[in-house]
Amino acid sequence: MTEIRWDRMTAPELKARAAEGALAILPVGSLEQHGPHLPVWTDSYCAHEIALRGGAASGKPVAVLPPMWLGLSEHHLPFGGTITLDHATFHGVLRCVVRSLLADGFGKLLIVNGHGGNIDPLAVSARELAAEFGIPIVVTTWPQLAPKEIGAILTTQPGIHHACEGETSLWLALDAAQVRQEKIAESLSNPPPNPPQGMVRFWSFMERAPRTGVRGDPRAATAEKGEAILKAVTEALAAAIRDEALWSAPDQVWAPGRALRG
């Protein structure tokens, strides 16, 4: 089997992979509380596993970087166990990764995100970095790859929440020893009512998931559900990697003297 993990390849092997036109894949997660029953690097670990599985299933030349384990997680700080970046630093780290990839000979990047707090910042960063460096940079957050399939697999919630039926099922499928199963019964929160639609403000997770920091019901988690979620997400990610429409060079909107179209 061809090695796709960046951290397991040598520098000459990576130079050769870049020369093939390989896609660099960066999993992005966080280091934050996931209730009393899941490890704090849940988002990073799951994003990395999904990136590896999707990359391998695509049949395309890829190189999957180690996960970027720091994200924007200030809303989890009240529960402890959380390390976070601010937005400027987060963007700065991503920019340095892109510059390094270009120096290494890679010309396209897929970011596989595993943390909800990174969604908006990644959308902005991907657009700005693509315009700055002139290469395709695509971002996906893995639960958004197969929302209908995930919703049909879960029994207590319509999608992935936080340390919930879905994320706990993933851990049970990937490494059940990491789940403190004796703590699951005490992991439920009583979330307050949702705020009015169309309104944005900062809410800590102490406000959104009082007492435990869990949103959703992990008691319904099973390894079988986790395997089904992994299959659906892997297939969707592999299809996206094969989709040539995603990997065309971005329009050079900042090009000097660029003429308007139409």
Short mmCIF file of C-alpha atoms in Angstrom, two decimals:
data_model
loop_
_atom_site.label_atom_id
_atom_site.label_comp_id
_atom_site.label_asym_id
_atom_site.label_seq_id
_atom_site.Cartn_x
_atom_site.Cartn_y
_atom_site.Cartn_z
CA MET A 1 0.00 0.00 0.00
CA THR A 2 1.32 3.46 -0.89
CA GLU A 3 2.16 5.55 2.15
CA ILE A 4 0.06 8.72 2.40
CA ARG A 5 0.95 9.98 5.88
CA TRP A 6 3.25 12.99 5.61
CA ASP A 7 4.85 12.22 8.98
CA ARG A 8 5.88 8.73 7.85
CA MET A 9 7.48 9.78 4.58
CA THR A 10 11.02 11.03 3.99
CA ALA A 11 11.81 14.41 2.47
CA PRO A 12 12.80 12.89 -0.92
CA GLU A 13 9.58 10.86 -0.95
CA LEU A 14 7.55 13.99 -0.30
CA LYS A 15 9.38 15.87 -3.05
CA ALA A 16 8.50 13.05 -5.41
CA ARG A 17 4.86 13.12 -4.26
CA ALA A 18 4.74 16.87 -4.91
CA ALA A 19 6.19 16.33 -8.39
CA GLU A 20 3.24 13.99 -9.09
CA GLY A 21 0.89 16.90 -8.48
CA ALA A 22 -0.32 15.35 -5.23
CA LEU A 23 -2.97 16.98 -3.08
CA ALA A 24 -1.81 18.06 0.37
CA ILE A 25 -4.44 17.38 3.03
CA LEU A 26 -4.38 19.23 6.35
CA PRO A 27 -6.67 17.96 9.12
CA VAL A 28 -7.59 20.79 11.49
CA GLY A 29 -9.10 20.22 14.91
CA SER A 30 -8.78 21.51 18.44
CA LEU A 31 -7.69 20.65 21.95
CA GLU A 32 -10.77 21.18 24.09
CA GLN A 33 -13.09 19.63 26.62
CA HIS A 34 -15.38 16.88 25.37
CA GLY A 35 -17.34 16.19 28.52
CA PRO A 36 -16.32 13.70 31.19
CA HIS A 37 -16.18 10.72 28.81
CA LEU A 38 -14.18 11.72 25.68
CA PRO A 39 -10.53 12.82 25.26
CA VAL A 40 -9.74 16.48 24.70
CA TRP A 41 -8.21 15.86 21.27
CA THR A 42 -11.37 14.32 19.82
CA ASP A 43 -11.75 16.86 17.00
CA SER A 44 -8.11 16.57 15.90
CA TYR A 45 -8.02 12.77 16.05
CA CYS A 46 -11.29 12.30 14.16
CA ALA A 47 -10.35 14.83 11.46
CA HIS A 48 -7.01 13.06 10.94
CA GLU A 49 -8.59 9.61 10.69
CA ILE A 50 -11.21 10.82 8.24
CA ALA A 51 -8.58 12.61 6.14
CA LEU A 52 -6.48 9.44 5.99
CA ARG A 53 -9.42 7.23 5.05
CA GLY A 54 -10.77 9.64 2.45
CA GLY A 55 -7.34 10.21 0.96
CA ALA A 56 -6.66 6.49 0.67
CA ALA A 57 -10.09 5.76 -0.81
CA SER A 58 -9.78 8.48 -3.46
CA GLY A 59 -7.15 6.63 -5.48
CA LYS A 60 -5.40 9.95 -6.08
CA PRO A 61 -1.86 10.92 -5.02
CA VAL A 62 -2.18 12.65 -1.63
CA ALA A 63 -0.07 13.52 1.36
CA VAL A 64 -1.95 13.83 4.66
CA LEU A 65 -0.29 16.13 7.16
CA PRO A 66 -0.41 15.57 10.92
CA PRO A 67 -3.44 17.29 12.42
CA MET A 68 -3.25 20.95 13.35
CA TRP A 69 -4.39 20.40 16.92
CA LEU A 70 -5.00 24.01 17.96
CA GLY A 71 -8.17 25.78 16.88
CA LEU A 72 -10.52 28.49 18.13
CA SER A 73 -11.91 27.03 21.35
CA GLU A 74 -12.24 29.93 23.78
CA HIS A 75 -15.90 29.02 24.32
CA HIS A 76 -14.76 25.77 26.01
CA LEU A 77 -12.31 27.34 28.46
CA PRO A 78 -14.70 27.38 31.48
CA PHE A 79 -14.58 23.56 31.64
CA GLY A 80 -10.79 23.25 31.69
CA GLY A 81 -8.53 21.07 29.57
CA THR A 82 -8.75 23.50 26.67
CA ILE A 83 -5.95 25.26 24.76
CA THR A 84 -6.98 27.81 22.14
CA LEU A 85 -5.61 30.20 19.55
CA ASP A 86 -6.96 33.64 18.72
CA HIS A 87 -8.14 34.33 15.19
CA ALA A 88 -5.06 36.25 14.02
CA THR A 89 -2.72 33.49 15.19
CA PHE A 90 -4.92 30.78 13.67
CA HIS A 91 -4.82 32.51 10.29
CA GLY A 92 -1.10 33.13 10.65
CA VAL A 93 -0.37 29.45 11.26
CA LEU A 94 -2.45 28.45 8.23
CA ARG A 95 -0.62 31.02 6.12
CA CYS A 96 2.73 29.57 7.17
CA VAL A 97 1.53 26.07 6.28
CA VAL A 98 0.49 27.24 2.81
CA ARG A 99 3.81 29.04 2.25
CA SER A 100 5.69 25.91 3.32
CA LEU A 101 3.65 23.69 1.01
CA LEU A 102 4.42 25.96 -1.92
CA ALA A 103 8.13 25.86 -1.06
CA ASP A 104 7.87 22.05 -0.93
CA GLY A 105 6.37 21.95 -4.41
CA PHE A 106 2.69 21.31 -3.56
CA GLY A 107 0.13 23.36 -5.46
CA LYS A 108 -3.24 22.52 -3.90
CA LEU A 109 -4.56 22.05 -0.38
CA LEU A 110 -7.59 20.39 1.18
CA ILE A 111 -8.38 21.26 4.79
CA VAL A 112 -10.48 18.68 6.64
CA ASN A 113 -11.94 20.36 9.71
CA GLY A 114 -13.25 18.58 12.79
CA HIS A 115 -14.24 21.49 15.06
CA GLY A 116 -17.33 23.67 14.82
CA GLY A 117 -15.56 26.75 16.18
CA ASN A 118 -13.19 26.67 13.20
CA ILE A 119 -15.86 26.76 10.49
CA ASP A 120 -16.23 30.51 10.04
CA PRO A 121 -12.52 31.36 10.48
CA LEU A 122 -11.51 28.65 7.99
CA ALA A 123 -13.97 29.94 5.40
CA VAL A 124 -12.39 33.39 5.56
CA SER A 125 -8.81 32.11 5.70
CA ALA A 126 -9.26 29.77 2.75
CA ARG A 127 -10.61 32.56 0.56
CA GLU A 128 -7.87 35.00 1.54
CA LEU A 129 -5.03 32.50 1.18
CA ALA A 130 -6.26 31.28 -2.20
CA ALA A 131 -6.38 34.86 -3.45
CA GLU A 132 -2.97 35.64 -1.97
CA PHE A 133 -1.08 32.57 -3.16
CA GLY A 134 -3.02 31.67 -6.30
CA ILE A 135 -3.61 28.00 -5.51
CA PRO A 136 -6.85 26.10 -4.86
CA ILE A 137 -7.54 25.80 -1.14
CA VAL A 138 -10.69 23.85 -0.28
CA VAL A 139 -12.18 23.49 3.20
CA THR A 140 -14.68 20.95 4.41
CA THR A 141 -15.99 20.19 7.89
CA TRP A 142 -16.50 16.45 8.02
CA PRO A 143 -20.10 16.31 9.39
CA GLN A 144 -21.13 18.50 6.45
CA LEU A 145 -19.85 15.93 3.94
CA ALA A 146 -22.76 13.54 4.48
CA PRO A 147 -25.43 15.23 6.62
CA LYS A 148 -28.37 13.16 5.34
CA GLU A 149 -26.55 9.88 5.81
CA ILE A 150 -25.39 10.88 9.32
CA GLY A 151 -28.91 11.97 10.25
CA ALA A 152 -30.28 8.58 9.18
CA ILE A 153 -27.67 6.74 11.27
CA LEU A 154 -28.22 8.64 14.53
CA THR A 155 -31.28 7.92 16.66
CA THR A 156 -31.43 10.78 19.20
CA GLN A 157 -30.25 13.80 17.19
CA PRO A 158 -30.35 15.01 13.57
CA GLY A 159 -26.60 15.58 13.22
CA ILE A 160 -23.26 15.84 15.00
CA HIS A 161 -23.25 18.03 18.12
CA HIS A 162 -20.50 17.89 20.77
CA ALA A 163 -19.31 14.81 22.68
CA CYS A 164 -22.64 13.42 21.59
CA GLU A 165 -24.12 10.24 20.15
CA GLY A 166 -22.17 10.84 16.93
CA GLU A 167 -18.71 11.72 18.27
CA THR A 168 -18.93 9.03 20.94
CA SER A 169 -19.90 6.48 18.28
CA LEU A 170 -16.84 7.49 16.24
CA TRP A 171 -14.55 6.88 19.21
CA LEU A 172 -16.20 3.51 19.92
CA ALA A 173 -15.46 2.51 16.32
CA LEU A 174 -11.93 3.93 16.19
CA ASP A 175 -10.57 3.26 19.70
CA ALA A 176 -13.14 2.24 22.32
CA ALA A 177 -10.47 2.17 25.03
CA GLN A 178 -10.35 5.97 24.89
CA VAL A 179 -14.02 6.31 25.92
CA ARG A 180 -14.71 6.53 29.66
CA GLN A 181 -17.87 4.52 29.29
CA GLU A 182 -18.64 4.57 33.01
CA LYS A 183 -18.96 8.38 32.71
CA ILE A 184 -21.44 8.42 29.83
CA ALA A 185 -24.54 8.29 32.03
CA GLU A 186 -23.48 11.49 33.83
CA SER A 187 -22.64 13.36 30.62
CA LEU A 188 -26.01 14.87 29.81
CA SER A 189 -26.59 18.62 29.84
CA ASN A 190 -29.78 20.62 29.86
CA PRO A 191 -29.14 23.19 27.13
CA PRO A 192 -30.98 26.51 27.41
CA PRO A 193 -33.40 27.57 24.66
CA ASN A 194 -31.82 28.49 21.35
CA PRO A 195 -31.23 32.23 20.79
CA PRO A 196 -33.35 34.08 18.20
CA GLN A 197 -32.52 33.21 14.60
CA GLY A 198 -30.27 35.57 12.71
CA MET A 199 -28.53 36.84 15.84
CA VAL A 200 -24.83 36.28 16.48
CA ARG A 201 -22.97 36.79 19.75
CA PHE A 202 -20.41 34.94 21.85
CA TRP A 203 -21.76 32.10 23.98
CA SER A 204 -19.49 30.00 26.13
CA PHE A 205 -20.19 26.30 26.37
CA MET A 206 -20.99 26.80 30.04
CA GLU A 207 -24.01 28.72 28.75
CA ARG A 208 -24.80 26.40 25.85
CA ALA A 209 -24.26 23.08 27.65
CA PRO A 210 -24.41 23.70 31.42
CA ARG A 211 -22.74 21.35 33.89
CA THR A 212 -21.09 18.81 31.55
CA GLY A 213 -20.16 20.61 28.32
CA VAL A 214 -21.95 17.96 26.26
CA ARG A 215 -24.56 18.69 23.60
CA GLY A 216 -26.47 15.58 22.55
CA ASP A 217 -27.04 12.17 24.13
CA PRO A 218 -23.94 9.95 24.17
CA ARG A 219 -25.89 7.10 25.79
CA ALA A 220 -27.16 6.13 22.33
CA ALA A 221 -23.67 5.74 20.89
CA THR A 222 -22.52 2.42 19.39
CA ALA A 223 -19.49 1.27 17.45
CA GLU A 224 -21.80 0.18 14.62
CA LYS A 225 -23.09 3.74 14.23
CA GLY A 226 -19.53 4.99 14.27
CA GLU A 227 -18.51 2.61 11.48
CA ALA A 228 -21.51 3.68 9.40
CA ILE A 229 -20.66 7.37 9.87
CA LEU A 230 -17.04 6.75 8.91
CA LYS A 231 -18.12 4.90 5.76
CA ALA A 232 -20.47 7.68 4.64
CA VAL A 233 -18.01 10.47 5.32
CA THR A 234 -15.06 8.60 3.77
CA GLU A 235 -16.96 7.98 0.54
CA ALA A 236 -18.04 11.62 0.29
CA LEU A 237 -14.52 12.91 0.97
CA ALA A 238 -12.98 10.56 -1.59
CA ALA A 239 -15.49 11.73 -4.20
CA ALA A 240 -14.62 15.37 -3.47
CA ILE A 241 -10.91 14.66 -3.89
CA ARG A 242 -11.64 13.13 -7.29
CA ASP A 243 -13.78 16.09 -8.38
CA GLU A 244 -11.54 18.04 -10.77
CA ALA A 245 -13.83 21.08 -10.61
CA LEU A 246 -12.61 21.77 -7.07
CA TRP A 247 -8.95 21.89 -8.03
CA SER A 248 -8.77 24.50 -10.79
CA ALA A 249 -6.56 27.50 -10.08
CA PRO A 250 -8.47 30.41 -8.49
CA ASP A 251 -9.16 33.52 -10.48
CA GLN A 252 -6.39 36.06 -9.94
CA VAL A 253 -8.66 38.80 -8.64
CA TRP A 254 -5.75 40.96 -7.48
CA ALA A 255 -3.81 40.72 -10.76
CA PRO A 256 -2.54 44.16 -11.88
CA GLY A 257 -4.55 45.60 -14.75
CA ARG A 258 -7.08 42.77 -14.63
CA ALA A 259 -9.92 43.53 -17.01
CA LEU A 260 -13.53 43.18 -15.92
CA ARG A 261 -15.55 40.46 -17.62
CA GLY A 262 -18.98 40.68 -19.16
#
